Each structure stands twice: as C-alpha cells, then as structure tokens.
Amino acid sequence: MTHIIADISVSLDGFVTGPDPGPENGLGTGGEPLHTWAFSDDPDDRRILREATARSGAVVLGRHLFDVVDGPGGWDDTTGYGAGEVGKPAFVVVTGSRPDSVRLTGLDWTFATSGLADAVATARERAEAASAAAGRDLDVVLMGGGALIGSALDAGLVDSLTLHLAPVVLGTGTPLFPGRAPRSLVQRSVTPTSTATHLTYDVL
C-alpha cells in the first residue's frame, strides 16, 4: 500500500531554512547544518537515507524548492534526491505555472498546476505504478519546502511525518509550523545519531 510521507530536516527551534533562502541560497544563511546528517558517514544516517530513497515511488516538492534544485548551483549527478542510492523516482512539482525550461532534463518531472491535493494524487498514481513495476510497495514522499509540508498536514494529506532534527538553533528562517500546531501526531520511532535525531510520527 502506498503511503504519503512528509520528510524534512528541521532545526531545534523549528526552522527548515536559515534567513534569506532563495534560488542561489537554498537553505538560507547558516542553514547548511540542517543537512549535515545526509552527508555524514554515520551508519545509521546512511541507513536512514538509503531506506528513504528506496521506498520513494514519487516525490512532491514546491516551486521554490524546484527553482533551487534545478538552478545552476542545484542538483547534479553526485548530489540530489537518490544520488548514489537505488535510483531516482518521479518528481511532481506544485506550481502556479510551468517553468520556461528545465535544466535537469534527465529526471522525470511533472508540473501540477491545479493545487496540492491534485499533485499528491498524481504522485500517488506514479508511486502505485512504480510499485507494480517493482513488485513491492513504494510511497509518496513530500520533501518540502516547509510551507508545502505544513499545508499538506493541515489538509490531512499526510500519513506519517519524519523529522531530521539537527542540533542547531537558527533563530530565524522558514518555520515548519508558523503560528499553528500540527495535527495529532503519535511517535513511532526515534533514532539518535552523531549528527541528528531522526523522528517518525504517524499522523492521525
């Protein structure tokens, strides 16, 4: 069965970027430590990253994040979702308008212009097709940004939430839960490593 999993790195004070994020500064000023875990040699960090990419049948992201990863300083053959792991899933971008061009033409992009719920439904279809081809269950992963994940939680579109809690205080930036509490969460697992604490919650 395909599940919808929100998966994002966050600071101790609840920010998913530092201040002033943008296409040339994706994690904002001082935000790089949020993703230290994804590049570490800690065996639990490597396992968590490997298992997350292995279960990904489709990935949903917002337009601002797409502009970062498809920008000149964004993903390449050695960095990005699935790089060095089992493969690269389909990507669904929530956007008001399609981009004029795409740099990362080797990836499978779908641009959903009719809203978040339709984007998640499209991603579910892609993940279910990938599951049938692979002979095992694959999931939809919402990778961000923070506003997209917050909106998906508010809309009841998420089955589980995984937070990679980085041991850093940013003070300001893009909050994951700006002025609101998430829906009811039930903690499923906690994995502390040398670089982060990985927490997974079921969303009620």
mmCIF file of C-alpha atoms in Angstrom:
data_model
loop_
_atom_site.group_PDB
_atom_site.id
_atom_site.type_symbol
_atom_site.label_atom_id
_atom_site.label_comp_id
_atom_site.label_asym_id
_atom_site.label_seq_id
_atom_site.Cartn_x
_atom_site.Cartn_y
_atom_site.Cartn_z
ATOM 1 C CA MET A 1 0.000 0.000 0.000
ATOM 2 C CA THR A 2 1.279 3.455 -0.910
ATOM 3 C CA HIS A 3 1.603 5.941 1.962
ATOM 4 C CA ILE A 4 2.126 9.700 1.921
ATOM 5 C CA ILE A 5 5.228 10.552 3.945
ATOM 6 C CA ALA A 6 6.356 14.087 4.776
ATOM 7 C CA ASP A 7 10.128 14.090 5.294
ATOM 8 C CA ILE A 8 12.155 17.186 6.171
ATOM 9 C CA SER A 9 15.147 18.412 8.177
ATOM 10 C CA VAL A 10 14.440 20.972 10.899
ATOM 11 C CA SER A 11 16.394 22.957 13.480
ATOM 12 C CA LEU A 12 15.867 22.720 17.225
ATOM 13 C CA ASP A 13 13.838 25.937 17.071
ATOM 14 C CA GLY A 14 11.627 24.742 14.241
ATOM 15 C CA PHE A 15 13.143 26.235 11.071
ATOM 16 C CA VAL A 16 13.690 24.356 7.804
ATOM 17 C CA THR A 17 15.962 27.051 6.330
ATOM 18 C CA GLY A 18 18.024 29.891 7.658
ATOM 19 C CA PRO A 19 17.115 33.503 6.793
ATOM 20 C CA ASP A 20 17.018 34.776 3.191
ATOM 21 C CA PRO A 21 16.593 31.486 1.291
ATOM 22 C CA GLY A 22 16.413 31.700 -2.486
ATOM 23 C CA PRO A 23 17.468 30.031 -5.734
ATOM 24 C CA GLU A 24 21.136 30.832 -5.082
ATOM 25 C CA ASN A 25 20.920 30.181 -1.333
ATOM 26 C CA GLY A 26 18.551 27.251 -0.946
ATOM 27 C CA LEU A 27 18.953 26.590 2.784
ATOM 28 C CA GLY A 28 19.274 30.274 3.640
ATOM 29 C CA THR A 29 22.099 31.896 5.545
ATOM 30 C CA GLY A 30 23.560 29.430 8.023
ATOM 31 C CA GLY A 31 21.131 26.668 7.060
ATOM 32 C CA GLU A 32 23.652 24.118 5.777
ATOM 33 C CA PRO A 33 23.959 22.286 9.142
ATOM 34 C CA LEU A 34 20.346 21.166 8.728
ATOM 35 C CA HIS A 35 21.504 18.605 6.157
ATOM 36 C CA THR A 36 24.814 17.548 7.714
ATOM 37 C CA TRP A 37 23.250 14.167 8.525
ATOM 38 C CA ALA A 38 22.561 13.441 4.840
ATOM 39 C CA PHE A 39 26.294 13.635 4.026
ATOM 40 C CA SER A 40 27.693 12.013 7.158
ATOM 41 C CA ASP A 41 29.442 8.654 7.467
ATOM 42 C CA ASP A 42 27.364 7.638 10.487
ATOM 43 C CA PRO A 43 25.989 4.172 9.628
ATOM 44 C CA ASP A 44 22.520 4.990 10.970
ATOM 45 C CA ASP A 45 22.386 8.199 8.925
ATOM 46 C CA ARG A 46 23.405 6.242 5.817
ATOM 47 C CA ARG A 47 20.793 3.574 6.523
ATOM 48 C CA ILE A 48 18.010 6.125 7.044
ATOM 49 C CA LEU A 49 18.899 7.906 3.800
ATOM 50 C CA ARG A 50 19.157 4.617 1.890
ATOM 51 C CA GLU A 51 15.823 3.318 3.202
ATOM 52 C CA ALA A 52 14.079 6.634 2.464
ATOM 53 C CA THR A 53 15.196 6.723 -1.152
ATOM 54 C CA ALA A 54 14.498 3.008 -1.611
ATOM 55 C CA ARG A 55 10.859 3.452 -0.580
ATOM 56 C CA SER A 56 10.268 6.524 -2.781
ATOM 57 C CA GLY A 57 7.909 5.829 -5.659
ATOM 58 C CA ALA A 58 7.303 9.541 -6.282
ATOM 59 C CA VAL A 59 8.404 12.791 -4.660
ATOM 60 C CA VAL A 60 6.423 16.026 -4.272
ATOM 61 C CA LEU A 61 8.061 19.425 -3.924
ATOM 62 C CA GLY A 62 7.041 23.058 -4.161
ATOM 63 C CA ARG A 63 8.025 25.507 -6.889
ATOM 64 C CA HIS A 64 10.504 27.448 -4.740
ATOM 65 C CA LEU A 65 12.362 24.233 -3.926
ATOM 66 C CA PHE A 66 12.263 23.187 -7.581
ATOM 67 C CA ASP A 67 13.875 26.504 -8.551
ATOM 68 C CA VAL A 68 16.678 25.766 -6.070
ATOM 69 C CA VAL A 69 17.362 22.171 -7.147
ATOM 70 C CA ASP A 70 17.046 22.944 -10.877
ATOM 71 C CA GLY A 71 19.099 26.141 -10.572
ATOM 72 C CA PRO A 72 22.760 26.469 -11.608
ATOM 73 C CA GLY A 73 24.009 25.545 -8.136
ATOM 74 C CA GLY A 74 21.425 22.814 -7.580
ATOM 75 C CA TRP A 75 21.432 19.072 -8.091
ATOM 76 C CA ASP A 76 23.854 17.233 -10.338
ATOM 77 C CA ASP A 77 24.920 13.627 -10.894
ATOM 78 C CA THR A 78 26.536 13.402 -7.453
ATOM 79 C CA THR A 79 24.063 15.390 -5.341
ATOM 80 C CA GLY A 80 20.297 15.397 -5.182
ATOM 81 C CA TYR A 81 17.483 13.023 -4.355
ATOM 82 C CA GLY A 82 18.562 9.444 -4.951
ATOM 83 C CA ALA A 83 22.132 10.293 -5.982
ATOM 84 C CA GLY A 84 24.362 7.343 -5.196
ATOM 85 C CA GLU A 85 21.397 5.307 -3.981
ATOM 86 C CA VAL A 86 18.935 2.923 -5.609
ATOM 87 C CA GLY A 87 17.609 5.260 -8.271
ATOM 88 C CA LYS A 88 15.657 8.409 -8.943
ATOM 89 C CA PRO A 89 11.861 8.463 -8.604
ATOM 90 C CA ALA A 90 9.330 10.598 -10.450
ATOM 91 C CA PHE A 91 9.059 14.191 -9.205
ATOM 92 C CA VAL A 92 5.831 16.203 -9.006
ATOM 93 C CA VAL A 93 6.171 19.969 -8.604
ATOM 94 C CA VAL A 94 3.316 22.040 -7.160
ATOM 95 C CA THR A 95 3.339 25.294 -9.112
ATOM 96 C CA GLY A 96 1.117 28.031 -10.420
ATOM 97 C CA SER A 97 2.809 27.923 -13.815
ATOM 98 C CA ARG A 98 5.201 25.636 -15.624
ATOM 99 C CA PRO A 99 8.835 26.787 -15.889
ATOM 100 C CA ASP A 100 10.026 28.036 -19.263
ATOM 101 C CA SER A 101 12.828 25.474 -19.234
ATOM 102 C CA VAL A 102 14.242 22.659 -17.108
ATOM 103 C CA ARG A 103 17.970 22.121 -16.577
ATOM 104 C CA LEU A 104 17.694 18.623 -15.080
ATOM 105 C CA THR A 105 16.178 17.010 -18.147
ATOM 106 C CA GLY A 106 17.370 13.551 -17.105
ATOM 107 C CA LEU A 107 14.808 13.443 -14.287
ATOM 108 C CA ASP A 108 11.096 12.650 -14.598
ATOM 109 C CA TRP A 109 9.255 15.927 -13.865
ATOM 110 C CA THR A 110 5.503 16.531 -13.698
ATOM 111 C CA PHE A 111 4.284 20.093 -13.065
ATOM 112 C CA ALA A 112 0.964 20.120 -11.216
ATOM 113 C CA THR A 113 -0.797 23.461 -11.670
ATOM 114 C CA SER A 114 -4.155 22.620 -10.052
ATOM 115 C CA GLY A 115 -3.141 22.554 -6.400
ATOM 116 C CA LEU A 116 -1.511 20.463 -3.717
ATOM 117 C CA ALA A 117 -4.217 17.798 -3.409
ATOM 118 C CA ASP A 118 -4.087 17.102 -7.148
ATOM 119 C CA ALA A 119 -0.289 16.988 -7.014
ATOM 120 C CA VAL A 120 -0.384 14.400 -4.222
ATOM 121 C CA ALA A 121 -2.980 12.376 -6.152
ATOM 122 C CA THR A 122 -0.768 12.459 -9.251
ATOM 123 C CA ALA A 123 2.239 11.390 -7.186
ATOM 124 C CA ARG A 124 0.223 8.546 -5.671
ATOM 125 C CA GLU A 125 -0.638 7.290 -9.167
ATOM 126 C CA ARG A 126 3.039 7.427 -10.145
ATOM 127 C CA ALA A 127 4.099 5.645 -6.944
ATOM 128 C CA GLU A 128 1.480 2.931 -7.402
ATOM 129 C CA ALA A 129 2.658 2.360 -10.977
ATOM 130 C CA ALA A 130 6.257 2.185 -9.741
ATOM 131 C CA SER A 131 5.140 -0.266 -7.021
ATOM 132 C CA ALA A 132 3.553 -2.549 -9.618
ATOM 133 C CA ALA A 133 6.708 -2.448 -11.742
ATOM 134 C CA ALA A 134 8.987 -3.096 -8.763
ATOM 135 C CA GLY A 135 6.800 -5.781 -7.182
ATOM 136 C CA ARG A 136 6.844 -4.049 -3.788
ATOM 137 C CA ASP A 137 5.112 -1.151 -2.059
ATOM 138 C CA LEU A 138 6.548 2.289 -2.717
ATOM 139 C CA ASP A 139 5.457 5.561 -1.154
ATOM 140 C CA VAL A 140 4.961 9.224 -1.970
ATOM 141 C CA VAL A 141 7.491 11.447 -0.197
ATOM 142 C CA LEU A 142 6.779 15.137 0.380
ATOM 143 C CA MET A 143 10.270 16.636 0.552
ATOM 144 C CA GLY A 144 9.314 20.268 1.010
ATOM 145 C CA GLY A 145 9.628 23.051 1.346
ATOM 146 C CA GLY A 146 8.257 23.763 4.756
ATOM 147 C CA ALA A 147 5.144 25.580 3.527
ATOM 148 C CA LEU A 148 4.177 22.630 1.339
ATOM 149 C CA ILE A 149 4.547 20.141 4.192
ATOM 150 C CA GLY A 150 2.666 22.397 6.596
ATOM 151 C CA SER A 151 -0.172 22.791 4.090
ATOM 152 C CA ALA A 152 -0.292 19.047 3.430
ATOM 153 C CA LEU A 153 -0.527 18.346 7.167
ATOM 154 C CA ASP A 154 -3.284 20.955 7.551
ATOM 155 C CA ALA A 155 -5.190 19.396 4.648
ATOM 156 C CA GLY A 156 -4.995 15.883 6.075
ATOM 157 C CA LEU A 157 -2.973 14.588 3.138
ATOM 158 C CA VAL A 158 -0.121 13.052 5.162
ATOM 159 C CA ASP A 159 0.055 9.563 6.687
ATOM 160 C CA SER A 160 3.362 9.986 8.505
ATOM 161 C CA LEU A 161 5.878 12.722 9.294
ATOM 162 C CA THR A 162 9.631 12.166 9.521
ATOM 163 C CA LEU A 163 11.720 14.956 11.036
ATOM 164 C CA HIS A 164 15.508 15.001 10.928
ATOM 165 C CA LEU A 165 16.154 17.187 13.968
ATOM 166 C CA ALA A 166 19.511 18.907 13.543
ATOM 167 C CA PRO A 167 21.345 20.085 16.688
ATOM 168 C CA VAL A 168 21.390 23.718 15.580
ATOM 169 C CA VAL A 169 19.475 26.841 16.601
ATOM 170 C CA LEU A 170 18.900 29.186 13.647
ATOM 171 C CA GLY A 171 16.881 31.897 15.388
ATOM 172 C CA THR A 172 15.045 32.835 12.215
ATOM 173 C CA GLY A 173 14.329 31.486 8.750
ATOM 174 C CA THR A 174 11.474 29.456 7.274
ATOM 175 C CA PRO A 175 9.373 27.908 10.076
ATOM 176 C CA LEU A 176 7.881 24.469 9.621
ATOM 177 C CA PHE A 177 4.811 25.276 11.745
ATOM 178 C CA PRO A 178 4.287 29.058 11.564
ATOM 179 C CA GLY A 179 1.775 30.017 14.233
ATOM 180 C CA ARG A 180 -0.053 26.709 14.238
ATOM 181 C CA ALA A 181 0.219 23.294 15.795
ATOM 182 C CA PRO A 182 0.354 20.230 13.553
ATOM 183 C CA ARG A 183 -2.424 17.670 13.520
ATOM 184 C CA SER A 184 -2.296 14.997 16.198
ATOM 185 C CA LEU A 185 0.927 13.019 15.955
ATOM 186 C CA VAL A 186 1.812 9.670 17.508
ATOM 187 C CA GLN A 187 5.521 8.992 17.786
ATOM 188 C CA ARG A 188 6.565 5.781 16.058
ATOM 189 C CA SER A 189 10.369 5.822 16.223
ATOM 190 C CA VAL A 190 13.381 7.809 17.414
ATOM 191 C CA THR A 191 16.886 7.222 16.101
ATOM 192 C CA PRO A 192 19.636 9.454 17.542
ATOM 193 C CA THR A 193 22.869 9.642 15.559
ATOM 194 C CA SER A 194 26.041 11.686 15.796
ATOM 195 C CA THR A 195 24.563 14.411 13.562
ATOM 196 C CA ALA A 196 20.761 14.456 14.120
ATOM 197 C CA THR A 197 17.814 12.850 15.835
ATOM 198 C CA HIS A 198 15.507 11.145 13.358
ATOM 199 C CA LEU A 199 11.869 11.110 14.494
ATOM 200 C CA THR A 200 8.916 9.473 12.763
ATOM 201 C CA TYR A 201 5.286 10.126 13.678
ATOM 202 C CA ASP A 202 2.012 8.663 12.479
ATOM 203 C CA VAL A 203 -0.424 11.445 11.605
ATOM 204 C CA LEU A 204 -3.932 10.953 12.998
#
